[in-house]
Amino acid sequence: MKQNGKAVYDAKSRQMAEQMILAEKRQLARQSEEDCDCKDGMFPSQPTPSRRGLLFAAGSVVGVIGAASIARAEPRKAPPGATFYDVAEDPTKEQGRPVAGDGGYGTRSQFETEVRVRYPTPNENTSWSFTPLSAMLGNTTPSGLHFERHHAGIPTIDPARHNLLIHGMVKNPLTFSVADIKRMPSVTRKHFIECSGNGLTEWNKPTLKTVQATHGLLSTSEWTGVQFSTFARETGLSDGAAWVLAEGADAAVMTRSIPLEKMLKDALIVYGQNGEAIRPEQGYPLRLLLPGYEGNTHIKWLRRLQVSDKPFMTREETSKYTDLLGNGKARMFSLDMDAKSVITFPSGDMKLPGPGFYNIGGLAWSGRGRIQSVDVSTDAGKTWYPARLESTPEPMCTVRFSFPWMWDGKVAVLQSRCMDETGYVQPTLKQLIAIRGDNGPFGSVYHLNAIQSWAINEAGEVSNVHA
Amino acid sequence: MSMLRTIFSCMIGLCVSTGVNAQSIVDHFGFGKTPAPQDMAKYFAIPPSGAGLPPGSGTGKAGADIFAENCAACHGDKLQGNPAVGLGGDRLIGGRGSLASKTPIKTVESYWPYSTTLFDYVKRAMPFNAPGSLTDDQVYSLVAYILSEAKIVKPTDVMNADTLPKVVMPNRDGFIPDSRPELELYR
């Protein structure tokens, strides 16, 4: 399967990539029709028309039945996570909704339509969905838009029946209830999680259009939970302990071996995400959080930690999540996420309305510490300018950057490049391929952290390119 | 020592207002229960040493029918995989010698370094539609079947707690520790 010396997709991967391209197209079409008329997806310039007149017309037909049953007869469309409400012609001239009329748990505005999009793997129980990065504001990903990767669906777990067992090379094996864990001293920290498969479609050619699909396996939350070291003090550790197997309570009974050093340094057993209980898709009621490590190791629905002297060589650390290099050897336990950044505005499939001022913006993150600096280029990396960091960088956490730009209406290629506090500089794709070989996406699947390029043509259309 | 503790406690804000005695430091929270052996019995994780492999055994010959019945729909009757919607089982054999090419094929046969991983994973997560439903004899038989179709063992070879860890997989030496960070990327 070679063409002009370049690897191309085999039948299965091609089919999958084509399906994703279609899914992305459908999603874009849905957005432009439901969201607003701004095809460029950047300025909701067209107000959504009031549907009040429509409702009255319908009401007069059904007469006395009333608005509630009309709503039932002809349900108003609200995006996932929202409830449809009639829009007043002038909200200052009539009462709004009563306090707590939503039952006590609020929803997002019906005008906000962004959703996660699933990658079309053949089996929807082992699949992943992307965070809509270009619509994210600030640093925190709303819990309902946090990316997903499940290997056997999302289990529904009753916290009253869920425990965490810590055993193996410990002095006192112990089982903790969720209630026990919530009574222990906790910490709250902001960290990103990135799937090491983020961008796997982009190794040998620009494949998907939007930043959601090329970079959306990245999300940031504020996590609350108990440090592993706190548990280790309770159970004690035996001499020679060096690894910890973490196991989930899903149908994949997902397992990964984690170096004990990492577990004692900063691993958290979390139950909180963005101020409330972690979502079922994120591991409710307990998840292992390993700051800066590849997403797969952050075992969800965590039920067991087995301390040992050696790794277990589970399927997810041999068959998968290993990095086959050009020479036929594969790296294993490639756990740290390298520094990476991406411009989310403007990004793929947007359209700039015309020459003028644009505040280029994006995200930068590193699994090895804080982001030190971010540079932006508008000429495909020939000239670099320092970007402005919009908040104080935190370790193993995304930071938002921006760069003020006057677009002259000519062809441009936008790039961002970050450096983390260890001095590591985000590489070009060429540099990465020179080290790892050009067998992606078959051999090199994971850990693509190359500089992303967005080309802008004279019409203002933004597209994904390799530059 | 207790003086030190007091100073430290004051630093982290636990100083009581009388200033005479800081709150004593908790040695253990007293949370958590000692697990009963029967509660631990359902857990397993099989490392390359084979520690924890259960009693039981199976051969590739015995595994053929079990595979046809429980696995072939998703993984193909020739273990070639099935990308159909709703199934999506991986290809399990073939691909030897392809790892250094531009289109490597990673399967149990060509890529997996340890036979114990296969036992652990099939017992843990397969069949996908009824995970954890197989007996240990069935798992040994299926492992023996996949390994014999991959020409790593003979169809008559018996796989059990003693023999399975001794099977040398073709790509046993194909893995290296993470060689990152890639030093050429520093400035």
Short mmCIF file of N, CA and C in Angstrom, two decimals, chain A residues 210-317:
data_model
loop_
_atom_site.label_atom_id
_atom_site.label_comp_id
_atom_site.label_asym_id
_atom_site.label_seq_id
_atom_site.Cartn_x
_atom_site.Cartn_y
_atom_site.Cartn_z
N THR A 210 -11.69 20.16 10.73
CA THR A 210 -11.83 21.11 11.84
C THR A 210 -10.86 20.80 12.97
N VAL A 211 -10.64 21.78 13.81
CA VAL A 211 -9.76 21.58 14.96
C VAL A 211 -10.42 20.63 15.96
N GLN A 212 -11.74 20.53 15.92
CA GLN A 212 -12.43 19.55 16.78
C GLN A 212 -11.96 18.14 16.43
N ALA A 213 -11.84 17.86 15.15
CA ALA A 213 -11.48 16.50 14.73
C ALA A 213 -9.97 16.26 14.73
N THR A 214 -9.17 17.33 14.53
CA THR A 214 -7.72 17.11 14.51
C THR A 214 -7.11 17.17 15.91
N HIS A 215 -7.75 17.90 16.85
CA HIS A 215 -7.15 18.10 18.18
C HIS A 215 -8.12 17.90 19.34
N GLY A 216 -9.35 17.47 19.05
CA GLY A 216 -10.41 17.48 20.08
C GLY A 216 -10.35 16.39 21.12
N LEU A 217 -9.31 15.54 21.11
CA LEU A 217 -9.18 14.56 22.20
C LEU A 217 -8.35 15.18 23.32
N LEU A 218 -8.69 16.42 23.63
CA LEU A 218 -8.01 17.20 24.65
C LEU A 218 -9.07 17.97 25.43
N SER A 219 -9.03 17.87 26.75
CA SER A 219 -9.97 18.63 27.57
C SER A 219 -9.28 18.98 28.88
N THR A 220 -9.77 20.03 29.53
CA THR A 220 -9.20 20.48 30.80
C THR A 220 -10.30 20.62 31.83
N SER A 221 -10.05 20.10 33.01
CA SER A 221 -11.03 20.22 34.10
C SER A 221 -10.33 20.56 35.39
N GLU A 222 -11.12 21.05 36.33
CA GLU A 222 -10.65 21.14 37.71
C GLU A 222 -11.06 19.84 38.38
N TRP A 223 -10.08 19.12 38.89
CA TRP A 223 -10.34 17.79 39.48
C TRP A 223 -10.20 17.85 40.98
N THR A 224 -11.06 17.15 41.69
CA THR A 224 -11.00 17.10 43.15
C THR A 224 -10.93 15.65 43.59
N GLY A 225 -10.00 15.35 44.48
CA GLY A 225 -9.88 13.99 44.96
C GLY A 225 -8.75 13.85 45.95
N VAL A 226 -8.38 12.61 46.20
CA VAL A 226 -7.39 12.28 47.24
C VAL A 226 -6.11 11.84 46.56
N GLN A 227 -4.97 12.31 47.08
CA GLN A 227 -3.69 11.90 46.50
C GLN A 227 -3.45 10.41 46.77
N PHE A 228 -2.83 9.73 45.81
CA PHE A 228 -2.50 8.32 46.03
C PHE A 228 -1.59 8.17 47.25
N SER A 229 -0.71 9.15 47.45
CA SER A 229 0.22 9.06 48.59
C SER A 229 -0.53 8.99 49.92
N THR A 230 -1.69 9.63 49.97
CA THR A 230 -2.50 9.58 51.19
C THR A 230 -2.97 8.15 51.45
N PHE A 231 -3.39 7.47 50.38
CA PHE A 231 -3.80 6.07 50.50
C PHE A 231 -2.60 5.19 50.87
N ALA A 232 -1.46 5.47 50.22
CA ALA A 232 -0.28 4.63 50.45
C ALA A 232 0.15 4.71 51.90
N ARG A 233 -0.05 5.88 52.51
CA ARG A 233 0.30 6.00 53.93
C ARG A 233 -0.61 5.10 54.77
N GLU A 234 -1.85 4.96 54.35
CA GLU A 234 -2.79 4.10 55.07
C GLU A 234 -2.46 2.63 54.91
N THR A 235 -2.09 2.22 53.68
CA THR A 235 -1.88 0.78 53.43
C THR A 235 -0.43 0.38 53.68
N GLY A 236 0.49 1.33 53.63
CA GLY A 236 1.92 1.00 53.65
C GLY A 236 2.32 0.38 52.32
N LEU A 237 3.61 0.37 52.03
CA LEU A 237 4.11 -0.23 50.80
C LEU A 237 5.22 -1.21 51.17
N SER A 238 5.29 -2.35 50.48
CA SER A 238 6.32 -3.35 50.79
C SER A 238 7.61 -3.00 50.05
N ASP A 239 8.72 -3.50 50.55
CA ASP A 239 10.00 -3.30 49.88
C ASP A 239 9.93 -3.88 48.47
N GLY A 240 10.49 -3.18 47.52
CA GLY A 240 10.53 -3.70 46.15
C GLY A 240 9.32 -3.28 45.32
N ALA A 241 8.34 -2.61 45.95
CA ALA A 241 7.18 -2.14 45.19
C ALA A 241 7.64 -1.11 44.16
N ALA A 242 7.21 -1.25 42.91
CA ALA A 242 7.69 -0.33 41.87
C ALA A 242 6.61 0.05 40.85
N TRP A 243 5.55 -0.73 40.75
CA TRP A 243 4.49 -0.47 39.78
C TRP A 243 3.14 -0.62 40.46
N VAL A 244 2.12 0.01 39.85
CA VAL A 244 0.76 -0.13 40.36
C VAL A 244 -0.16 -0.40 39.18
N LEU A 245 -0.91 -1.50 39.27
CA LEU A 245 -1.91 -1.79 38.25
C LEU A 245 -3.20 -1.10 38.64
N ALA A 246 -3.76 -0.32 37.72
CA ALA A 246 -5.05 0.32 37.96
C ALA A 246 -6.10 -0.38 37.11
N GLU A 247 -7.26 -0.67 37.71
CA GLU A 247 -8.29 -1.43 37.00
C GLU A 247 -9.64 -0.74 37.10
N GLY A 248 -10.36 -0.69 35.99
CA GLY A 248 -11.68 -0.06 35.94
C GLY A 248 -12.79 -1.08 36.09
N ALA A 249 -14.00 -0.59 36.40
CA ALA A 249 -15.15 -1.46 36.61
C ALA A 249 -16.08 -1.43 35.40
N ASP A 250 -15.55 -1.16 34.20
CA ASP A 250 -16.37 -1.20 32.99
C ASP A 250 -16.25 -2.60 32.38
N ALA A 251 -16.93 -2.83 31.27
CA ALA A 251 -16.94 -4.16 30.65
C ALA A 251 -15.60 -4.48 29.98
N ALA A 252 -14.72 -3.47 29.82
CA ALA A 252 -13.37 -3.75 29.32
C ALA A 252 -12.46 -4.14 30.48
N VAL A 253 -12.95 -3.93 31.70
CA VAL A 253 -12.15 -4.11 32.93
C VAL A 253 -10.74 -3.59 32.64
N MET A 254 -10.73 -2.35 32.13
CA MET A 254 -9.51 -1.69 31.63
C MET A 254 -8.39 -1.73 32.66
N THR A 255 -7.19 -2.10 32.23
CA THR A 255 -6.04 -2.13 33.14
C THR A 255 -4.82 -1.45 32.52
N ARG A 256 -4.12 -0.70 33.33
CA ARG A 256 -2.81 -0.15 32.94
C ARG A 256 -1.87 -0.24 34.13
N SER A 257 -0.57 -0.46 33.84
CA SER A 257 0.46 -0.46 34.88
C SER A 257 1.10 0.93 34.94
N ILE A 258 1.20 1.49 36.13
CA ILE A 258 1.71 2.85 36.31
C ILE A 258 2.94 2.78 37.22
N PRO A 259 4.03 3.48 36.86
CA PRO A 259 5.18 3.50 37.76
C PRO A 259 4.80 4.05 39.14
N LEU A 260 5.24 3.37 40.18
CA LEU A 260 4.92 3.80 41.55
C LEU A 260 5.41 5.22 41.81
N GLU A 261 6.56 5.55 41.20
CA GLU A 261 7.12 6.89 41.38
C GLU A 261 6.10 7.97 40.96
N LYS A 262 5.45 7.75 39.82
CA LYS A 262 4.43 8.69 39.36
C LYS A 262 3.24 8.71 40.33
N MET A 263 2.84 7.51 40.76
CA MET A 263 1.69 7.43 41.66
C MET A 263 1.94 8.24 42.93
N LEU A 264 3.17 8.14 43.46
CA LEU A 264 3.47 8.84 44.71
C LEU A 264 3.71 10.33 44.48
N LYS A 265 4.11 10.68 43.26
CA LYS A 265 4.43 12.08 42.98
C LYS A 265 3.16 12.93 42.90
N ASP A 266 2.24 12.56 42.02
CA ASP A 266 1.08 13.46 41.88
C ASP A 266 -0.21 12.78 41.43
N ALA A 267 -0.29 11.43 41.57
CA ALA A 267 -1.53 10.77 41.15
C ALA A 267 -2.67 11.10 42.12
N LEU A 268 -3.86 11.30 41.54
CA LEU A 268 -5.05 11.57 42.34
C LEU A 268 -6.12 10.54 42.06
N ILE A 269 -6.86 10.18 43.10
CA ILE A 269 -8.08 9.39 42.91
C ILE A 269 -9.21 10.41 43.02
N VAL A 270 -9.79 10.77 41.87
CA VAL A 270 -10.72 11.90 41.86
C VAL A 270 -12.18 11.46 41.84
N TYR A 271 -13.01 12.27 42.51
CA TYR A 271 -14.46 12.08 42.47
C TYR A 271 -15.15 13.35 42.03
N GLY A 272 -14.37 14.45 41.91
CA GLY A 272 -14.97 15.72 41.55
C GLY A 272 -14.41 16.26 40.25
N GLN A 273 -15.28 16.87 39.46
CA GLN A 273 -14.88 17.48 38.19
C GLN A 273 -15.64 18.79 38.04
N ASN A 274 -14.91 19.89 37.95
CA ASN A 274 -15.53 21.19 37.76
C ASN A 274 -16.63 21.47 38.79
N GLY A 275 -16.36 21.11 40.03
CA GLY A 275 -17.25 21.50 41.11
C GLY A 275 -18.40 20.56 41.39
N GLU A 276 -18.54 19.49 40.63
CA GLU A 276 -19.58 18.51 40.93
C GLU A 276 -18.99 17.12 40.73
N ALA A 277 -19.79 16.10 40.99
CA ALA A 277 -19.30 14.73 40.82
C ALA A 277 -18.86 14.51 39.37
N ILE A 278 -17.80 13.75 39.16
CA ILE A 278 -17.36 13.49 37.79
C ILE A 278 -18.49 12.82 37.02
N ARG A 279 -18.55 13.13 35.73
CA ARG A 279 -19.60 12.61 34.88
C ARG A 279 -19.41 11.10 34.65
N PRO A 280 -20.51 10.38 34.40
CA PRO A 280 -20.40 8.94 34.10
C PRO A 280 -19.40 8.66 32.99
N GLU A 281 -19.38 9.51 31.95
CA GLU A 281 -18.45 9.29 30.83
C GLU A 281 -17.01 9.51 31.27
N GLN A 282 -16.81 10.15 32.40
CA GLN A 282 -15.45 10.42 32.87
C GLN A 282 -15.06 9.53 34.03
N GLY A 283 -15.92 8.54 34.37
CA GLY A 283 -15.49 7.56 35.35
C GLY A 283 -16.27 7.51 36.65
N TYR A 284 -17.43 8.16 36.70
CA TYR A 284 -18.22 8.18 37.92
C TYR A 284 -18.34 6.77 38.52
N PRO A 285 -18.05 6.57 39.80
CA PRO A 285 -17.79 7.63 40.79
C PRO A 285 -16.30 7.93 41.05
N LEU A 286 -15.37 7.12 40.54
CA LEU A 286 -13.95 7.35 40.84
C LEU A 286 -13.10 7.21 39.59
N ARG A 287 -12.12 8.08 39.46
CA ARG A 287 -11.21 8.00 38.33
C ARG A 287 -9.78 8.24 38.79
N LEU A 288 -8.84 7.55 38.16
CA LEU A 288 -7.43 7.82 38.41
C LEU A 288 -7.02 9.01 37.53
N LEU A 289 -6.34 9.98 38.13
CA LEU A 289 -5.91 11.16 37.38
C LEU A 289 -4.39 11.22 37.48
N LEU A 290 -3.73 11.15 36.33
CA LEU A 290 -2.26 11.14 36.29
C LEU A 290 -1.79 12.34 35.48
N PRO A 291 -1.54 13.47 36.15
CA PRO A 291 -1.26 14.71 35.44
C PRO A 291 -0.18 14.56 34.38
N GLY A 292 -0.51 14.90 33.14
CA GLY A 292 0.46 14.88 32.06
C GLY A 292 0.64 13.55 31.36
N TYR A 293 0.04 12.48 31.89
CA TYR A 293 0.15 11.16 31.26
C TYR A 293 -0.91 10.99 30.17
N GLU A 294 -0.66 10.06 29.24
CA GLU A 294 -1.63 9.84 28.16
C GLU A 294 -2.98 9.42 28.75
N GLY A 295 -4.04 9.84 28.07
CA GLY A 295 -5.39 9.71 28.59
C GLY A 295 -5.76 8.29 29.01
N ASN A 296 -5.33 7.29 28.26
CA ASN A 296 -5.74 5.92 28.55
C ASN A 296 -5.36 5.45 29.95
N THR A 297 -4.30 6.05 30.52
CA THR A 297 -3.85 5.61 31.84
C THR A 297 -4.72 6.16 32.97
N HIS A 298 -5.55 7.16 32.66
CA HIS A 298 -6.38 7.77 33.70
C HIS A 298 -7.61 6.89 33.89
N ILE A 299 -7.41 5.72 34.47
CA ILE A 299 -8.45 4.69 34.49
C ILE A 299 -9.76 5.21 35.10
N LYS A 300 -10.84 5.05 34.33
CA LYS A 300 -12.16 5.49 34.77
C LYS A 300 -12.85 4.36 35.52
N TRP A 301 -13.86 4.69 36.29
CA TRP A 301 -14.63 3.72 37.09
C TRP A 301 -13.67 2.87 37.93
N LEU A 302 -12.66 3.55 38.47
CA LEU A 302 -11.55 2.88 39.16
C LEU A 302 -12.05 2.03 40.32
N ARG A 303 -11.66 0.73 40.32
CA ARG A 303 -12.11 -0.13 41.41
C ARG A 303 -10.96 -0.82 42.13
N ARG A 304 -9.74 -0.79 41.54
CA ARG A 304 -8.69 -1.60 42.13
C ARG A 304 -7.32 -1.04 41.79
N LEU A 305 -6.43 -1.04 42.78
CA LEU A 305 -5.02 -0.69 42.58
C LEU A 305 -4.19 -1.83 43.17
N GLN A 306 -3.42 -2.51 42.31
CA GLN A 306 -2.60 -3.63 42.79
C GLN A 306 -1.12 -3.25 42.68
N VAL A 307 -0.47 -3.17 43.82
CA VAL A 307 0.94 -2.76 43.84
C VAL A 307 1.80 -3.99 43.54
N SER A 308 2.82 -3.81 42.68
CA SER A 308 3.66 -4.95 42.29
C SER A 308 5.09 -4.48 42.06
N ASP A 309 5.96 -5.44 41.75
CA ASP A 309 7.36 -5.07 41.49
C ASP A 309 7.60 -4.82 40.00
N LYS A 310 6.73 -5.39 39.13
CA LYS A 310 6.93 -5.26 37.68
C LYS A 310 5.61 -4.86 37.01
N PRO A 311 5.71 -4.33 35.80
CA PRO A 311 4.45 -4.04 35.09
C PRO A 311 3.79 -5.35 34.64
N PHE A 312 2.50 -5.28 34.36
CA PHE A 312 1.74 -6.51 34.03
C PHE A 312 1.72 -6.80 32.54
N MET A 313 2.09 -5.83 31.72
CA MET A 313 2.06 -5.99 30.26
C MET A 313 0.65 -6.32 29.78
N THR A 314 -0.29 -5.45 30.15
CA THR A 314 -1.68 -5.63 29.74
C THR A 314 -1.82 -5.35 28.25
N ARG A 315 -2.99 -5.70 27.71
CA ARG A 315 -3.21 -5.46 26.28
C ARG A 315 -3.06 -3.99 25.91
N GLU A 316 -3.50 -3.08 26.80
CA GLU A 316 -3.44 -1.65 26.47
C GLU A 316 -2.04 -1.09 26.57
N GLU A 317 -1.07 -1.86 27.07
CA GLU A 317 0.30 -1.33 27.11
C GLU A 317 1.25 -2.16 26.25
#
